[in-house]
mmCIF file of C-alpha atoms in Angstrom:
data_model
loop_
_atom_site.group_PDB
_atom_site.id
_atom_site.type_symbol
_atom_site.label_atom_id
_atom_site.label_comp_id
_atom_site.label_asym_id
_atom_site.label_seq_id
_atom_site.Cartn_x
_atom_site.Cartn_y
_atom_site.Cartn_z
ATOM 1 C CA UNK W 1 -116.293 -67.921 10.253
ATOM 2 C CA UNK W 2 -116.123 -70.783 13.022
ATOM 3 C CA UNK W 3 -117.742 -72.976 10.257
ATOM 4 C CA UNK W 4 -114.923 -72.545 7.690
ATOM 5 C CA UNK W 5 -112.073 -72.771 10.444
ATOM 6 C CA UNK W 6 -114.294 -76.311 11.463
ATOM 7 C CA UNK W 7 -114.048 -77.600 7.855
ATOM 8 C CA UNK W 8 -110.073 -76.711 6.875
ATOM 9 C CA UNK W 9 -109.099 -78.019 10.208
ATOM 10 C CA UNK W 10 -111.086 -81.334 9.013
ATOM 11 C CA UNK W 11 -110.182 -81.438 5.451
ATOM 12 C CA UNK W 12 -106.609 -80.095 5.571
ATOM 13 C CA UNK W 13 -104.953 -81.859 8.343
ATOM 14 C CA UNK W 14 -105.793 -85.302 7.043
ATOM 15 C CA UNK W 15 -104.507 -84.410 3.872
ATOM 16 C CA UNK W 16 -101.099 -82.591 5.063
ATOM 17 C CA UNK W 17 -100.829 -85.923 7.100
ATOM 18 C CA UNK W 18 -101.630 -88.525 4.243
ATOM 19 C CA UNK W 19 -99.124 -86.597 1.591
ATOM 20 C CA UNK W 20 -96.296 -87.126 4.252
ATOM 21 C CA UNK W 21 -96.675 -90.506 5.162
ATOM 22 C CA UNK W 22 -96.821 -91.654 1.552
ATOM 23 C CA UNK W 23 -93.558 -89.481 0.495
ATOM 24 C CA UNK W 24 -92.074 -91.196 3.386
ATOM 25 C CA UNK W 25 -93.213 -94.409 2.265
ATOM 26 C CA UNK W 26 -91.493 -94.451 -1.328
ATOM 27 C CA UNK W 27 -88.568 -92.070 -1.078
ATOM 28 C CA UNK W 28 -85.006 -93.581 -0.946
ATOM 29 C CA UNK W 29 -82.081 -92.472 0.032
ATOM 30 C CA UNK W 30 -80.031 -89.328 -0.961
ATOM 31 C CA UNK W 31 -76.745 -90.840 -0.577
ATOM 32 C CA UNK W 32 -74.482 -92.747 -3.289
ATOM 33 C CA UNK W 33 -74.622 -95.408 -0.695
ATOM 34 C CA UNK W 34 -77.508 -97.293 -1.839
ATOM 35 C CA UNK W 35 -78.283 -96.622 -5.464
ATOM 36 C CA UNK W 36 -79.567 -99.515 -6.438
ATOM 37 C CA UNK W 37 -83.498 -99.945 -6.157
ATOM 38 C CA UNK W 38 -85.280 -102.498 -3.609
ATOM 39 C CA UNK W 39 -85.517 -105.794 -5.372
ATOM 40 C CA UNK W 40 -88.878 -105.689 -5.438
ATOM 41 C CA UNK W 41 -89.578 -102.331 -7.520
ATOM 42 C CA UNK W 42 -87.177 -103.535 -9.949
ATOM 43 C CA UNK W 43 -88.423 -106.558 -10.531
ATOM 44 C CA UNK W 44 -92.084 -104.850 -11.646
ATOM 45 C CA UNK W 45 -90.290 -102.601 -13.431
ATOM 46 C CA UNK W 46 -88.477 -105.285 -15.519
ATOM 47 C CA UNK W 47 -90.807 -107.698 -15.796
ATOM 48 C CA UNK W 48 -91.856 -107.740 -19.294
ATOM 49 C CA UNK W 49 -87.389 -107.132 -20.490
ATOM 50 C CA UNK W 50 -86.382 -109.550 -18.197
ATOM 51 C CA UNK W 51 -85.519 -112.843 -19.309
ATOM 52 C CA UNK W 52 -87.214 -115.669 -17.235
ATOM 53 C CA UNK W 53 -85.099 -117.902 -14.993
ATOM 54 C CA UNK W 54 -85.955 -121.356 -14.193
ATOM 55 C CA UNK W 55 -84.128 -123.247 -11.953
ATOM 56 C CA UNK W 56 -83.633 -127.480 -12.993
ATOM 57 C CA UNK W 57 -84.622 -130.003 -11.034
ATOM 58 C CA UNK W 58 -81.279 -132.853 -10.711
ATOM 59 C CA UNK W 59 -81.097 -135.316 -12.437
ATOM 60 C CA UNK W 60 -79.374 -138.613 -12.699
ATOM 61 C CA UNK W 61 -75.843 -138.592 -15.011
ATOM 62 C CA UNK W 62 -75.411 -139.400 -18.386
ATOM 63 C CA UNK W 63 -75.313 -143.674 -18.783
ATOM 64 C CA UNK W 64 -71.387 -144.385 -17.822
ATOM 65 C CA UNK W 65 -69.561 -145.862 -15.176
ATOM 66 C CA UNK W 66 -66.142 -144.436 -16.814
ATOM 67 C CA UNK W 67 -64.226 -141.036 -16.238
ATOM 68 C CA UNK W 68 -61.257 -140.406 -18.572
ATOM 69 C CA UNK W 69 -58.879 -138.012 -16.857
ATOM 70 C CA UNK W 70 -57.712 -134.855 -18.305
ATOM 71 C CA UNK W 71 -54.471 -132.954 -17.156
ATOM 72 C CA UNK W 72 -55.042 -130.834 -13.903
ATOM 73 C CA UNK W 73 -57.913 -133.512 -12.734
ATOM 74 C CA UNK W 74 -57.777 -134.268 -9.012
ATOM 75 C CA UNK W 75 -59.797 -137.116 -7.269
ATOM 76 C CA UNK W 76 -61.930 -134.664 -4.671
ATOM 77 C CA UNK W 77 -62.704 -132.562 -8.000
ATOM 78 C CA UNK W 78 -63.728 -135.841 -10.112
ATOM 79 C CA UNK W 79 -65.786 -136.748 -6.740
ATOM 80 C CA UNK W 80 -67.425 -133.442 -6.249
ATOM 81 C CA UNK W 81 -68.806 -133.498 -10.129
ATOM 82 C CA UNK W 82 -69.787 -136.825 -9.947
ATOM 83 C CA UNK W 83 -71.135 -135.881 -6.047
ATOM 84 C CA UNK W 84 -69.693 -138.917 -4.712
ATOM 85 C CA UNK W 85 -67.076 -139.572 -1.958
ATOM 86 C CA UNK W 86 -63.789 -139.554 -2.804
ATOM 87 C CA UNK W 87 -62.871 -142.585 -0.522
ATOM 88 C CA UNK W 88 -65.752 -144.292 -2.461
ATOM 89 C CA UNK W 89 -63.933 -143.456 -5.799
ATOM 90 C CA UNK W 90 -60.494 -144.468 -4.574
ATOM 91 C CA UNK W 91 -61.847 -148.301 -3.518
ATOM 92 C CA UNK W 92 -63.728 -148.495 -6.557
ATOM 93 C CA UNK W 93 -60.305 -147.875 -8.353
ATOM 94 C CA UNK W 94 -58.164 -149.831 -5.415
ATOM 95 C CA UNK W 95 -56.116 -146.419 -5.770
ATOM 96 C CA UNK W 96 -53.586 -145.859 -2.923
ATOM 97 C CA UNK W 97 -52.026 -142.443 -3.665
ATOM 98 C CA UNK W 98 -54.677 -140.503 -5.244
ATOM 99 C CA UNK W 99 -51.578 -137.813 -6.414
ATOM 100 C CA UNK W 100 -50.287 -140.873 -9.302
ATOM 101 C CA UNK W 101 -53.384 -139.902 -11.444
ATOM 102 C CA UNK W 102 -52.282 -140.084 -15.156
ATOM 103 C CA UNK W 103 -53.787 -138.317 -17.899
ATOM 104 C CA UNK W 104 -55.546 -140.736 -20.547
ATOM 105 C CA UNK W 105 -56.504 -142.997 -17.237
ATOM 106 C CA UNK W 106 -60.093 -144.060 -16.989
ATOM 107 C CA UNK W 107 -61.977 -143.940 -13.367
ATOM 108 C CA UNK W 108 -65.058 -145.967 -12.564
ATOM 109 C CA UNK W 109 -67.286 -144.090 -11.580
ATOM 110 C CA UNK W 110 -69.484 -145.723 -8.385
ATOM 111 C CA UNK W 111 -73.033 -146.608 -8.950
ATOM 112 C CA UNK W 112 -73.940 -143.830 -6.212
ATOM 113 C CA UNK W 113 -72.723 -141.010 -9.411
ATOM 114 C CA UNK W 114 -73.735 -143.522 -12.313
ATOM 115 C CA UNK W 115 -77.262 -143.163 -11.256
ATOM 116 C CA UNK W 116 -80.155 -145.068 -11.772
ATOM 117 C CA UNK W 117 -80.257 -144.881 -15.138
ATOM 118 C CA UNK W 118 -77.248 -146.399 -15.926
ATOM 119 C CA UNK W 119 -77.064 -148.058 -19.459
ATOM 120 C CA UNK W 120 -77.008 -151.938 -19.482
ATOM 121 C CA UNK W 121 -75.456 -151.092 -22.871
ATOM 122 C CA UNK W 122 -71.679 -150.436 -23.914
ATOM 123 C CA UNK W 123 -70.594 -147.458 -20.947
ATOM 124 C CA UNK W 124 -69.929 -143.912 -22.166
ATOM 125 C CA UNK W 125 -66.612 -142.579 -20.957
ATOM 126 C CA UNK W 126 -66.640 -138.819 -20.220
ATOM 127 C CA UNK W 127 -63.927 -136.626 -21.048
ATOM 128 C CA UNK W 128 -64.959 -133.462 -18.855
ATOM 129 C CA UNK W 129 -67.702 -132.073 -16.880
ATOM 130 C CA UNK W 130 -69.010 -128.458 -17.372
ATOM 131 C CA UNK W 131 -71.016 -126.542 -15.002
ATOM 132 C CA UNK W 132 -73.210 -124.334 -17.994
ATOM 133 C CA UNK W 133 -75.855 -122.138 -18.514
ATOM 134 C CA UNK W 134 -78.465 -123.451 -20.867
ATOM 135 C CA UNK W 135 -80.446 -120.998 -23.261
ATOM 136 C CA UNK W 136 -82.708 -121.903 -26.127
ATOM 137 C CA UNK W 137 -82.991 -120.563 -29.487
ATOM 138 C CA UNK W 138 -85.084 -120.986 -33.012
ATOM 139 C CA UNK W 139 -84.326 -121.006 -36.480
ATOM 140 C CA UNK W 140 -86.199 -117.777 -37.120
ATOM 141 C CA UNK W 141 -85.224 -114.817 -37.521
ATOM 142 C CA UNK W 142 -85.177 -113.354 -33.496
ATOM 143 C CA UNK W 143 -82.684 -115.641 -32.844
ATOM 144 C CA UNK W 144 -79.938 -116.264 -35.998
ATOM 145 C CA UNK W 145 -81.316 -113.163 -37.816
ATOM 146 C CA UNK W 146 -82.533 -115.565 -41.154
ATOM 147 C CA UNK W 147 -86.167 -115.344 -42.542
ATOM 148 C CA UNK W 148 -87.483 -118.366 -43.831
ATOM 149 C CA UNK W 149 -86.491 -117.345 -47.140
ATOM 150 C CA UNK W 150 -82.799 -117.363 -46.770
ATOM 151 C CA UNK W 151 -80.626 -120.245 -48.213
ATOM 152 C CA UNK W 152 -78.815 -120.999 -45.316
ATOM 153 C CA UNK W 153 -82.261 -120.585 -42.966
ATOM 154 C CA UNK W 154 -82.212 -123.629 -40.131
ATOM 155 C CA UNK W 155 -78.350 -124.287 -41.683
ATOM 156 C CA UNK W 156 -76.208 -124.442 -38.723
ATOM 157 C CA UNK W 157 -72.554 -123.473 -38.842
ATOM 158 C CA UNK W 158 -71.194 -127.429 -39.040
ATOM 159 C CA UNK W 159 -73.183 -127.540 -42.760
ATOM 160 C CA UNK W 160 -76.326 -129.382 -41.064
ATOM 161 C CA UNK W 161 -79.514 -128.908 -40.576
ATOM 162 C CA UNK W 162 -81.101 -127.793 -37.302
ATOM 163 C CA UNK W 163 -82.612 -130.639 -35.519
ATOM 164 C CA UNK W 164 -84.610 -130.150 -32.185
ATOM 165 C CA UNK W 165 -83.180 -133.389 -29.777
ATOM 166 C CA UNK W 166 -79.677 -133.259 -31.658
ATOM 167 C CA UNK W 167 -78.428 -129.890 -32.275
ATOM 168 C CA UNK W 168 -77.075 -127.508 -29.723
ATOM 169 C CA UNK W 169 -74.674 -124.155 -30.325
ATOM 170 C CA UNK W 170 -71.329 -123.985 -27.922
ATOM 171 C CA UNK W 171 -68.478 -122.145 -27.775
ATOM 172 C CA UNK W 172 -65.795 -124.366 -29.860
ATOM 173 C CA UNK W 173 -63.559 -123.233 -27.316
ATOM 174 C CA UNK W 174 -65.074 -124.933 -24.346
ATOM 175 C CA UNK W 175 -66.473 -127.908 -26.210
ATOM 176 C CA UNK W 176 -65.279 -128.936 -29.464
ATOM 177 C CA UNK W 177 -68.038 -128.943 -32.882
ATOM 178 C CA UNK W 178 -68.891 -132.238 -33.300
ATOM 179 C CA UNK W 179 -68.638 -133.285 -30.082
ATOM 180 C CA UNK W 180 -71.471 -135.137 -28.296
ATOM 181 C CA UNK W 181 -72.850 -134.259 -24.764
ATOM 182 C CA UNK W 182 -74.846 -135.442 -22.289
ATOM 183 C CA UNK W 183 -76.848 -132.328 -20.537
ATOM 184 C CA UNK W 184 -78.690 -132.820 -17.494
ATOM 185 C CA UNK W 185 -82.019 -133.181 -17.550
ATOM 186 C CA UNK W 186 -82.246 -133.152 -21.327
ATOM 187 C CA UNK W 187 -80.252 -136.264 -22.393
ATOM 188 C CA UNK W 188 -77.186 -136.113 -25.506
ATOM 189 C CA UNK W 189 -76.931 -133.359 -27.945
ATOM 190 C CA UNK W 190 -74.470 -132.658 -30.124
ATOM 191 C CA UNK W 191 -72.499 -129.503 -30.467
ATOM 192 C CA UNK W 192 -73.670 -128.291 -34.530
ATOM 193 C CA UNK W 193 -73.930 -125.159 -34.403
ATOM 194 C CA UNK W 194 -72.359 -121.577 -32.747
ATOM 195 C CA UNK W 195 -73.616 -118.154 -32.174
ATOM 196 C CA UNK W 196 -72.343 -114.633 -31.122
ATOM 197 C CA UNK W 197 -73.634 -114.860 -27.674
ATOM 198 C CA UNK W 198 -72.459 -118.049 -27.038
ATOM 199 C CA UNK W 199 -69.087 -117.170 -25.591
ATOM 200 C CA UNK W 200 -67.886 -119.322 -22.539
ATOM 201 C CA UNK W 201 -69.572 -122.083 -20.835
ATOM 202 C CA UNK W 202 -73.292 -121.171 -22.249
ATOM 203 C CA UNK W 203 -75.464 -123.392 -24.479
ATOM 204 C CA UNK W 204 -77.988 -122.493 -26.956
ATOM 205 C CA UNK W 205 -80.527 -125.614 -27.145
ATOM 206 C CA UNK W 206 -82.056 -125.557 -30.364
ATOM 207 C CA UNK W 207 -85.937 -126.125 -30.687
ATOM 208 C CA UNK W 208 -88.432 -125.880 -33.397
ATOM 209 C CA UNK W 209 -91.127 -123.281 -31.153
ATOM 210 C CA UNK W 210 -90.511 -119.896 -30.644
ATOM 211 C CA UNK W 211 -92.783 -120.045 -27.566
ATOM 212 C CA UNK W 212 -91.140 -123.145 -26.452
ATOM 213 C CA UNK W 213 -87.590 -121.145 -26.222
ATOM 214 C CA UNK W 214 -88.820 -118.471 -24.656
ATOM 215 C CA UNK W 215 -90.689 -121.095 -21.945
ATOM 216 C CA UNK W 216 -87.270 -122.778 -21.358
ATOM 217 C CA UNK W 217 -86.316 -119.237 -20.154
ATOM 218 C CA UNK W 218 -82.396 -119.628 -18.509
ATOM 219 C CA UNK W 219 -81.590 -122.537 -16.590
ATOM 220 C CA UNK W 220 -77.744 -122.110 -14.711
ATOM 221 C CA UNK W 221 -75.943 -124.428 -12.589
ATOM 222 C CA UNK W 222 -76.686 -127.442 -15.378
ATOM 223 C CA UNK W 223 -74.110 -130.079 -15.333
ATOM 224 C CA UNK W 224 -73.263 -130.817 -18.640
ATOM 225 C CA UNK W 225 -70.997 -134.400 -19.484
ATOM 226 C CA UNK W 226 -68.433 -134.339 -22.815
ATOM 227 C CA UNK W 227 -68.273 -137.866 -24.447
ATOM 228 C CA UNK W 228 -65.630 -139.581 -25.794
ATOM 229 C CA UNK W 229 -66.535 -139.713 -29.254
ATOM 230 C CA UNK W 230 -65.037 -143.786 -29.388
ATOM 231 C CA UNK W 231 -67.515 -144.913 -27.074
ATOM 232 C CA UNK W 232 -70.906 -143.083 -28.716
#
């Protein structure tokens, strides 16, 4: 009798004591408080859905030393896209009130926004800057729904064909069909093509790979620079 007391008061007590600490160490709380799971949980849980982020590295802005302003521009906001100093961008225009902006007015742009890689060539002249998030898509069916057999398959909505290093889809809203960008870290596009997701500041970049799009994941925070289409 001793002997069995000897061996549940072994066996038992660790097991009692093991079963608690682990409920204690996954259990949440019981309140509508905190309802959403720790980070960390969800993030194994969701790892295979979720769609992978990637954050880009900066990069220098498109080749121009011209800004064309729009109406509701302001110098600090022109400054802050082009991250340079406003005082730097009112001596480099020899402008004295910075409220007698006028719409259709061209800014040169310092060389500390222009960037290295300024061309030596003609200078673009940007209409507007866009703070986007970049996507990528394929001409196959998972992303525009067409098999290879369809007439209009790699067809984008402008009439043209899908090009991988020309053709990106917009929202005609935000930036115009037709119009030619400058997207950082990726160099000009132009806007051929739209899609039912695309709503707002996104881009869809198009590529050729299916594995490549899915590699280029979601990139936000990209600075993306419209063109005036006389100076492309």
């Amino acid at each position: 009798m001793m002997f069995l007391r000897i061996l549940f008061t072994t066996l038992t007590i660790p097991l009692l004591v093991s079963l608690w600490l682990a409920d204690r160490a996954y259990s949440y709380p019981s309140s509508d408080e905190y309802t959403d799971l720790p980070q960390s949980y969800s993030l194994a849980v969701n790892a295979t859905a979720a769609e992978p982020e990637t954050t880009t590295a900066q990069a220098v802005v498109p080749p121009t030393t011209q800004y064309q302003i729009n109406r509701g521009d302001t110098l600090f906001q022109i400054a802050r896209d082009f991250e340079i100093d406003v005082n730097d961008l009112m001596a480099a225009n020899d402008i004295q009130d910075p409220r007698g902006l006028t719409v259709g007015q061209t800014l040169k742009i310092p060389s500390a926004g222009a960037g290295a890689g300024a061309s030596k060539t003609q200078p673009k002249i940007i209409k507007k800057v866009i703070n986007t998030t970049l996507t990528a898509y394929t001409a196959g069916f998972e992303s525009t729904g067409k098999k290879a057999s369809h007439p209009m398959y790699g067809i984008t909505f402008s009439g043209l064909k899908a090009k991988e290093g020309r053709t990106i889809a917009v929202d005609p809203n935000v930036i115009p069909l037709g119009s030619t960008v400058f997207i950082e870290g990726i160099g000009i596009r132009k806007a051929e093509d739209i899609g039912s997701a695309i709503r707002g500041s996104r881009i869809d970049v198009f590529m050729n790979d299916l594995g490549q799009a899915k590699e280029f994941g979601v990139k936000k925070n990209v600075k993306v620079y419209l063109l005036n289409r006389e100076n492309i």
